[in-house]
Amino acid sequence: MENQDDIELVVLAKQGDSVAFEKLVERNYIFVYKVSYKWCGVKEDAEDITQDVFMKLAGKIQSFQESSTFQTWLYKVTINTAKDFVKKSSRKRKKEMAYSEQQEIDSESNQEEDSISEIVHNLITRLPDKLKETALLVFCEGMNHKEASVILNCSEKTVSWRIYEVKKKMKSNLKTDEVLW
C-alpha cells in the first residue's frame, strides 16, 4: 500500500478497509496537525483538534466526492473542526491563553531570537475568522489565490480583497502595538 495515492486509499477505506484508512491517517496526520496549530496556536489544542478531525474522518469518509483532491477536502474538515473547537472553548480560557501568549511574546521580544514569523503569526491569529482563514492559506500554506478560492468556496477576487484587508489590518495592528521590525 506504500505506492497508493490518497484517492485509491479513500476508495478502499469506503469499502471498509481499515488498513487503507490507517494509511490515510498516517500520511495526513502531520498536515492536519500543522493546519490545526496554525489555526489555534496552542499545541495541546492542536493535538485535540487533530484527533477530532480523524474521528470525524472515520464517519465522513463516505461523503468524500472525488470532485476535489482529498487534501483539499481534509483541509476543509480540519478548518471547520478547528473553528468549532475554538468556539467551544470558554471565554475565560481564551483570555488566559491570549494573556499567556502575549506575555511570552512580550518577554521574548527583548531577545534576538524573536522572529518576524512569530510576530506575523500573532497578528494573523487576531484577525476575524474569514480573514484569518484566507491569510493562513495564502501566507502560511503558500497557496495562490485560485487554490485558496477553491477551499474557501469563494471567488479569486474575494480572496484578493481579503488579502488586501489582512495586510491593512496587520499594518494597523503593527502601528497600534508599536511592534518594531
PDB file of C-alpha atoms in Angstrom:
ATOM      1  CA  MET A   1       0.000   0.000   0.000  1.00  0.00           C
ATOM      2  CA  GLU A   2       3.030   2.310   0.114  1.00  0.00           C
ATOM      3  CA  ASN A   3       2.605   3.403  -3.503  1.00  0.00           C
ATOM      4  CA  GLN A   4      -1.123   4.050  -3.490  1.00  0.00           C
ATOM      5  CA  ASP A   5      -2.323   7.624  -3.716  1.00  0.00           C
ATOM      6  CA  ASP A   6      -4.874   9.102  -1.343  1.00  0.00           C
ATOM      7  CA  ILE A   7      -7.827   8.627  -3.726  1.00  0.00           C
ATOM      8  CA  GLU A   8      -7.140   4.892  -4.033  1.00  0.00           C
ATOM      9  CA  LEU A   9      -6.884   4.665  -0.252  1.00  0.00           C
ATOM     10  CA  VAL A  10     -10.170   6.564   0.146  1.00  0.00           C
ATOM     11  CA  VAL A  11     -11.931   4.144  -2.213  1.00  0.00           C
ATOM     12  CA  LEU A  12     -10.616   1.216  -0.184  1.00  0.00           C
ATOM     13  CA  ALA A  13     -11.495   2.910   3.118  1.00  0.00           C
ATOM     14  CA  LYS A  14     -15.056   3.499   1.858  1.00  0.00           C
ATOM     15  CA  GLN A  15     -15.246  -0.255   1.277  1.00  0.00           C
ATOM     16  CA  GLY A  16     -14.310  -0.849   4.909  1.00  0.00           C
ATOM     17  CA  ASP A  17     -10.573  -1.454   4.521  1.00  0.00           C
ATOM     18  CA  SER A  18      -9.189  -0.409   7.916  1.00  0.00           C
ATOM     19  CA  VAL A  19      -5.563  -0.708   6.752  1.00  0.00           C
ATOM     20  CA  ALA A  20      -6.260   1.832   3.989  1.00  0.00           C
ATOM     21  CA  PHE A  21      -7.893   4.178   6.499  1.00  0.00           C
ATOM     22  CA  GLU A  22      -4.916   3.843   8.858  1.00  0.00           C
ATOM     23  CA  LYS A  23      -2.590   4.671   5.955  1.00  0.00           C
ATOM     24  CA  LEU A  24      -4.633   7.823   5.194  1.00  0.00           C
ATOM     25  CA  VAL A  25      -4.332   8.879   8.825  1.00  0.00           C
ATOM     26  CA  GLU A  26      -0.606   8.149   8.870  1.00  0.00           C
ATOM     27  CA  ARG A  27       0.019  10.092   5.644  1.00  0.00           C
ATOM     28  CA  ASN A  28      -2.016  13.116   6.653  1.00  0.00           C
ATOM     29  CA  TYR A  29      -1.512  13.373  10.421  1.00  0.00           C
ATOM     30  CA  ILE A  30       1.267  15.980  10.281  1.00  0.00           C
ATOM     31  CA  PHE A  31      -0.631  18.029   7.673  1.00  0.00           C
ATOM     32  CA  VAL A  32      -3.759  18.121   9.864  1.00  0.00           C
ATOM     33  CA  TYR A  33      -1.728  18.922  12.987  1.00  0.00           C
ATOM     34  CA  LYS A  34       0.080  21.830  11.284  1.00  0.00           C
ATOM     35  CA  VAL A  35      -3.162  23.317   9.957  1.00  0.00           C
ATOM     36  CA  SER A  36      -4.763  22.916  13.400  1.00  0.00           C
ATOM     37  CA  TYR A  37      -1.817  24.536  15.141  1.00  0.00           C
ATOM     38  CA  LYS A  38      -1.753  27.451  12.716  1.00  0.00           C
ATOM     39  CA  TRP A  39      -5.441  27.992  13.407  1.00  0.00           C
ATOM     40  CA  CYS A  40      -5.404  27.818  17.213  1.00  0.00           C
ATOM     41  CA  GLY A  41      -1.750  28.469  18.129  1.00  0.00           C
ATOM     42  CA  VAL A  42      -1.779  26.116  21.128  1.00  0.00           C
ATOM     43  CA  LYS A  43      -0.002  22.742  20.923  1.00  0.00           C
ATOM     44  CA  GLU A  44      -2.404  20.842  23.176  1.00  0.00           C
ATOM     45  CA  ASP A  45      -5.459  22.224  21.389  1.00  0.00           C
ATOM     46  CA  ALA A  46      -3.928  21.388  18.002  1.00  0.00           C
ATOM     47  CA  GLU A  47      -3.448  17.796  19.186  1.00  0.00           C
ATOM     48  CA  ASP A  48      -7.088  17.643  20.323  1.00  0.00           C
ATOM     49  CA  ILE A  49      -8.309  19.134  17.052  1.00  0.00           C
ATOM     50  CA  THR A  50      -6.204  16.656  15.075  1.00  0.00           C
ATOM     51  CA  GLN A  51      -7.751  13.759  16.976  1.00  0.00           C
ATOM     52  CA  ASP A  52     -11.233  15.203  16.401  1.00  0.00           C
ATOM     53  CA  VAL A  53     -10.548  15.530  12.670  1.00  0.00           C
ATOM     54  CA  PHE A  54      -9.619  11.876  12.314  1.00  0.00           C
ATOM     55  CA  MET A  55     -12.603  10.802  14.401  1.00  0.00           C
ATOM     56  CA  LYS A  56     -14.833  12.826  12.059  1.00  0.00           C
ATOM     57  CA  LEU A  57     -12.992  11.454   9.059  1.00  0.00           C
ATOM     58  CA  ALA A  58     -13.892   7.915  10.084  1.00  0.00           C
ATOM     59  CA  GLY A  59     -17.570   8.863   9.957  1.00  0.00           C
ATOM     60  CA  LYS A  60     -17.404  11.202   6.961  1.00  0.00           C
ATOM     61  CA  ILE A  61     -15.174   9.238   4.594  1.00  0.00           C
ATOM     62  CA  GLN A  62     -18.277   8.028   2.735  1.00  0.00           C
ATOM     63  CA  SER A  63     -19.243  11.627   1.930  1.00  0.00           C
ATOM     64  CA  PHE A  64     -15.966  12.423   0.151  1.00  0.00           C
ATOM     65  CA  GLN A  65     -16.567  13.149  -3.534  1.00  0.00           C
ATOM     66  CA  GLU A  66     -13.668  12.872  -5.942  1.00  0.00           C
ATOM     67  CA  SER A  67     -14.566  16.291  -7.417  1.00  0.00           C
ATOM     68  CA  SER A  68     -11.757  17.803  -5.321  1.00  0.00           C
ATOM     69  CA  THR A  69      -8.487  16.430  -4.030  1.00  0.00           C
ATOM     70  CA  PHE A  70      -8.565  14.512  -0.777  1.00  0.00           C
ATOM     71  CA  GLN A  71      -6.199  17.007   0.835  1.00  0.00           C
ATOM     72  CA  THR A  72      -8.452  19.947  -0.113  1.00  0.00           C
ATOM     73  CA  TRP A  73     -11.427  18.157   1.438  1.00  0.00           C
ATOM     74  CA  LEU A  74      -9.373  17.221   4.511  1.00  0.00           C
ATOM     75  CA  TYR A  75      -8.243  20.851   4.853  1.00  0.00           C
ATOM     76  CA  LYS A  76     -11.888  21.991   4.912  1.00  0.00           C
ATOM     77  CA  VAL A  77     -12.774  19.380   7.537  1.00  0.00           C
ATOM     78  CA  THR A  78      -9.755  20.458   9.606  1.00  0.00           C
ATOM     79  CA  ILE A  79     -10.576  24.176   9.441  1.00  0.00           C
ATOM     80  CA  ASN A  80     -14.228  23.564  10.320  1.00  0.00           C
ATOM     81  CA  THR A  81     -13.230  21.335  13.232  1.00  0.00           C
ATOM     82  CA  ALA A  82     -10.728  23.929  14.452  1.00  0.00           C
ATOM     83  CA  LYS A  83     -13.353  26.686  14.239  1.00  0.00           C
ATOM     84  CA  ASP A  84     -15.821  24.577  16.225  1.00  0.00           C
ATOM     85  CA  PHE A  85     -13.180  23.737  18.815  1.00  0.00           C
ATOM     86  CA  VAL A  86     -12.217  27.367  19.319  1.00  0.00           C
ATOM     87  CA  LYS A  87     -15.878  28.403  19.603  1.00  0.00           C
ATOM     88  CA  LYS A  88     -16.476  25.739  22.256  1.00  0.00           C
ATOM     89  CA  SER A  89     -13.545  26.957  24.339  1.00  0.00           C
ATOM     90  CA  SER A  90     -14.637  29.097  27.225  1.00  0.00           C
ATOM     91  CA  ARG A  91     -14.077  32.847  27.123  1.00  0.00           C
ATOM     92  CA  LYS A  92     -12.007  32.608  30.277  1.00  0.00           C
ATOM     93  CA  ARG A  93      -9.686  30.057  28.711  1.00  0.00           C
ATOM     94  CA  LYS A  94      -9.299  32.196  25.594  1.00  0.00           C
ATOM     95  CA  LYS A  95      -8.431  35.228  27.700  1.00  0.00           C
ATOM     96  CA  GLU A  96      -5.935  33.238  29.772  1.00  0.00           C
ATOM     97  CA  MET A  97      -4.287  31.833  26.653  1.00  0.00           C
ATOM     98  CA  ALA A  98      -4.164  35.221  24.968  1.00  0.00           C
ATOM     99  CA  TYR A  99      -2.672  36.804  28.091  1.00  0.00           C
ATOM    100  CA  SER A 100      -0.161  33.970  28.453  1.00  0.00           C
ATOM    101  CA  GLU A 101       0.833  34.116  24.793  1.00  0.00           C
ATOM    102  CA  GLN A 102       1.104  37.899  24.948  1.00  0.00           C
ATOM    103  CA  GLN A 103       3.389  37.610  27.990  1.00  0.00           C
ATOM    104  CA  GLU A 104       5.537  35.104  26.108  1.00  0.00           C
ATOM    105  CA  ILE A 105       5.724  37.413  23.120  1.00  0.00           C
ATOM    106  CA  ASP A 106       6.492  40.412  25.330  1.00  0.00           C
ATOM    107  CA  SER A 107       9.265  38.601  27.202  1.00  0.00           C
ATOM    108  CA  GLU A 108      10.728  37.161  24.021  1.00  0.00           C
ATOM    109  CA  SER A 109      10.585  40.456  22.170  1.00  0.00           C
ATOM    110  CA  ASN A 110      13.685  41.569  24.025  1.00  0.00           C
ATOM    111  CA  GLN A 111      15.609  38.556  22.785  1.00  0.00           C
ATOM    112  CA  GLU A 112      17.299  38.403  19.396  1.00  0.00           C
ATOM    113  CA  GLU A 113      15.775  35.005  18.642  1.00  0.00           C
ATOM    114  CA  ASP A 114      12.318  36.568  18.272  1.00  0.00           C
ATOM    115  CA  SER A 115      11.482  36.127  14.600  1.00  0.00           C
ATOM    116  CA  ILE A 116       9.304  38.041  12.200  1.00  0.00           C
ATOM    117  CA  SER A 117       7.234  34.918  11.517  1.00  0.00           C
ATOM    118  CA  GLU A 118       6.185  34.779  15.183  1.00  0.00           C
ATOM    119  CA  ILE A 119       5.025  38.380  15.031  1.00  0.00           C
ATOM    120  CA  VAL A 120       3.142  37.747  11.800  1.00  0.00           C
ATOM    121  CA  HIS A 121       1.532  34.615  13.259  1.00  0.00           C
ATOM    122  CA  ASN A 122       0.434  36.594  16.318  1.00  0.00           C
ATOM    123  CA  LEU A 123      -1.102  39.245  14.075  1.00  0.00           C
ATOM    124  CA  ILE A 124      -2.876  36.624  11.958  1.00  0.00           C
ATOM    125  CA  THR A 125      -4.406  34.896  14.990  1.00  0.00           C
ATOM    126  CA  ARG A 126      -6.075  38.178  15.968  1.00  0.00           C
ATOM    127  CA  LEU A 127      -7.891  38.560  12.638  1.00  0.00           C
ATOM    128  CA  PRO A 128     -11.596  37.776  12.115  1.00  0.00           C
ATOM    129  CA  ASP A 129     -12.163  34.155  11.028  1.00  0.00           C
ATOM    130  CA  LYS A 130     -12.640  34.719   7.284  1.00  0.00           C
ATOM    131  CA  LEU A 131      -9.541  36.909   7.037  1.00  0.00           C
ATOM    132  CA  LYS A 132      -7.560  34.568   9.288  1.00  0.00           C
ATOM    133  CA  GLU A 133      -8.521  31.559   7.183  1.00  0.00           C
ATOM    134  CA  THR A 134      -7.526  33.346   3.972  1.00  0.00           C
ATOM    135  CA  ALA A 135      -4.231  34.574   5.443  1.00  0.00           C
ATOM    136  CA  LEU A 136      -3.309  31.086   6.657  1.00  0.00           C
ATOM    137  CA  LEU A 137      -3.945  29.583   3.232  1.00  0.00           C
ATOM    138  CA  VAL A 138      -2.039  32.230   1.283  1.00  0.00           C
ATOM    139  CA  PHE A 139       0.780  33.183   3.653  1.00  0.00           C
ATOM    140  CA  CYS A 140       1.323  30.010   5.700  1.00  0.00           C
ATOM    141  CA  GLU A 141       0.295  27.281   3.253  1.00  0.00           C
ATOM    142  CA  GLY A 142       1.719  29.121   0.227  1.00  0.00           C
ATOM    143  CA  MET A 143      -1.417  28.749  -1.876  1.00  0.00           C
ATOM    144  CA  ASN A 144      -2.172  31.100  -4.719  1.00  0.00           C
ATOM    145  CA  HIS A 145      -5.471  32.984  -4.797  1.00  0.00           C
ATOM    146  CA  LYS A 146      -7.107  30.452  -7.124  1.00  0.00           C
ATOM    147  CA  GLU A 147      -6.243  27.485  -4.882  1.00  0.00           C
ATOM    148  CA  ALA A 148      -7.411  29.363  -1.804  1.00  0.00           C
ATOM    149  CA  SER A 149     -10.681  30.318  -3.512  1.00  0.00           C
ATOM    150  CA  VAL A 150     -11.482  26.631  -4.105  1.00  0.00           C
ATOM    151  CA  ILE A 151     -11.013  25.767  -0.438  1.00  0.00           C
ATOM    152  CA  LEU A 152     -12.825  28.868   0.789  1.00  0.00           C
ATOM    153  CA  ASN A 153     -15.666  28.398  -1.689  1.00  0.00           C
ATOM    154  CA  CYS A 154     -15.431  31.971  -2.982  1.00  0.00           C
ATOM    155  CA  SER A 155     -14.102  33.860  -5.995  1.00  0.00           C
ATOM    156  CA  GLU A 156     -10.458  34.742  -6.584  1.00  0.00           C
ATOM    157  CA  LYS A 157     -11.449  38.408  -6.329  1.00  0.00           C
ATOM    158  CA  THR A 158     -12.836  37.764  -2.852  1.00  0.00           C
ATOM    159  CA  VAL A 159      -9.545  36.147  -1.844  1.00  0.00           C
ATOM    160  CA  SER A 160      -7.641  39.129  -3.262  1.00  0.00           C
ATOM    161  CA  TRP A 161      -9.861  41.559  -1.377  1.00  0.00           C
ATOM    162  CA  ARG A 162      -9.440  39.582   1.858  1.00  0.00           C
ATOM    163  CA  ILE A 163      -5.648  39.582   1.460  1.00  0.00           C
ATOM    164  CA  TYR A 164      -5.786  43.344   0.963  1.00  0.00           C
ATOM    165  CA  GLU A 165      -7.849  43.642   4.162  1.00  0.00           C
ATOM    166  CA  VAL A 166      -5.456  41.320   6.023  1.00  0.00           C
ATOM    167  CA  LYS A 167      -2.480  43.470   5.084  1.00  0.00           C
ATOM    168  CA  LYS A 168      -4.338  46.648   6.028  1.00  0.00           C
ATOM    169  CA  LYS A 169      -5.389  45.254   9.438  1.00  0.00           C
ATOM    170  CA  MET A 170      -1.940  43.831  10.150  1.00  0.00           C
ATOM    171  CA  LYS A 171      -0.315  47.146   9.286  1.00  0.00           C
ATOM    172  CA  SER A 172      -2.770  48.940  11.561  1.00  0.00           C
ATOM    173  CA  ASN A 173      -2.143  46.451  14.387  1.00  0.00           C
ATOM    174  CA  LEU A 174       1.604  46.852  13.977  1.00  0.00           C
ATOM    175  CA  LYS A 175       1.267  50.607  14.349  1.00  0.00           C
ATOM    176  CA  THR A 176      -1.097  50.268  17.311  1.00  0.00           C
ATOM    177  CA  ASP A 177       1.095  47.712  19.074  1.00  0.00           C
ATOM    178  CA  GLU A 178       4.256  49.611  18.186  1.00  0.00           C
ATOM    179  CA  VAL A 179       5.967  46.402  17.157  1.00  0.00           C
ATOM    180  CA  LEU A 180       9.411  47.188  15.842  1.00  0.00           C
ATOM    181  CA  TRP A 181      10.828  45.293  12.917  1.00  0.00           C
TER     182      TRP A 181
END
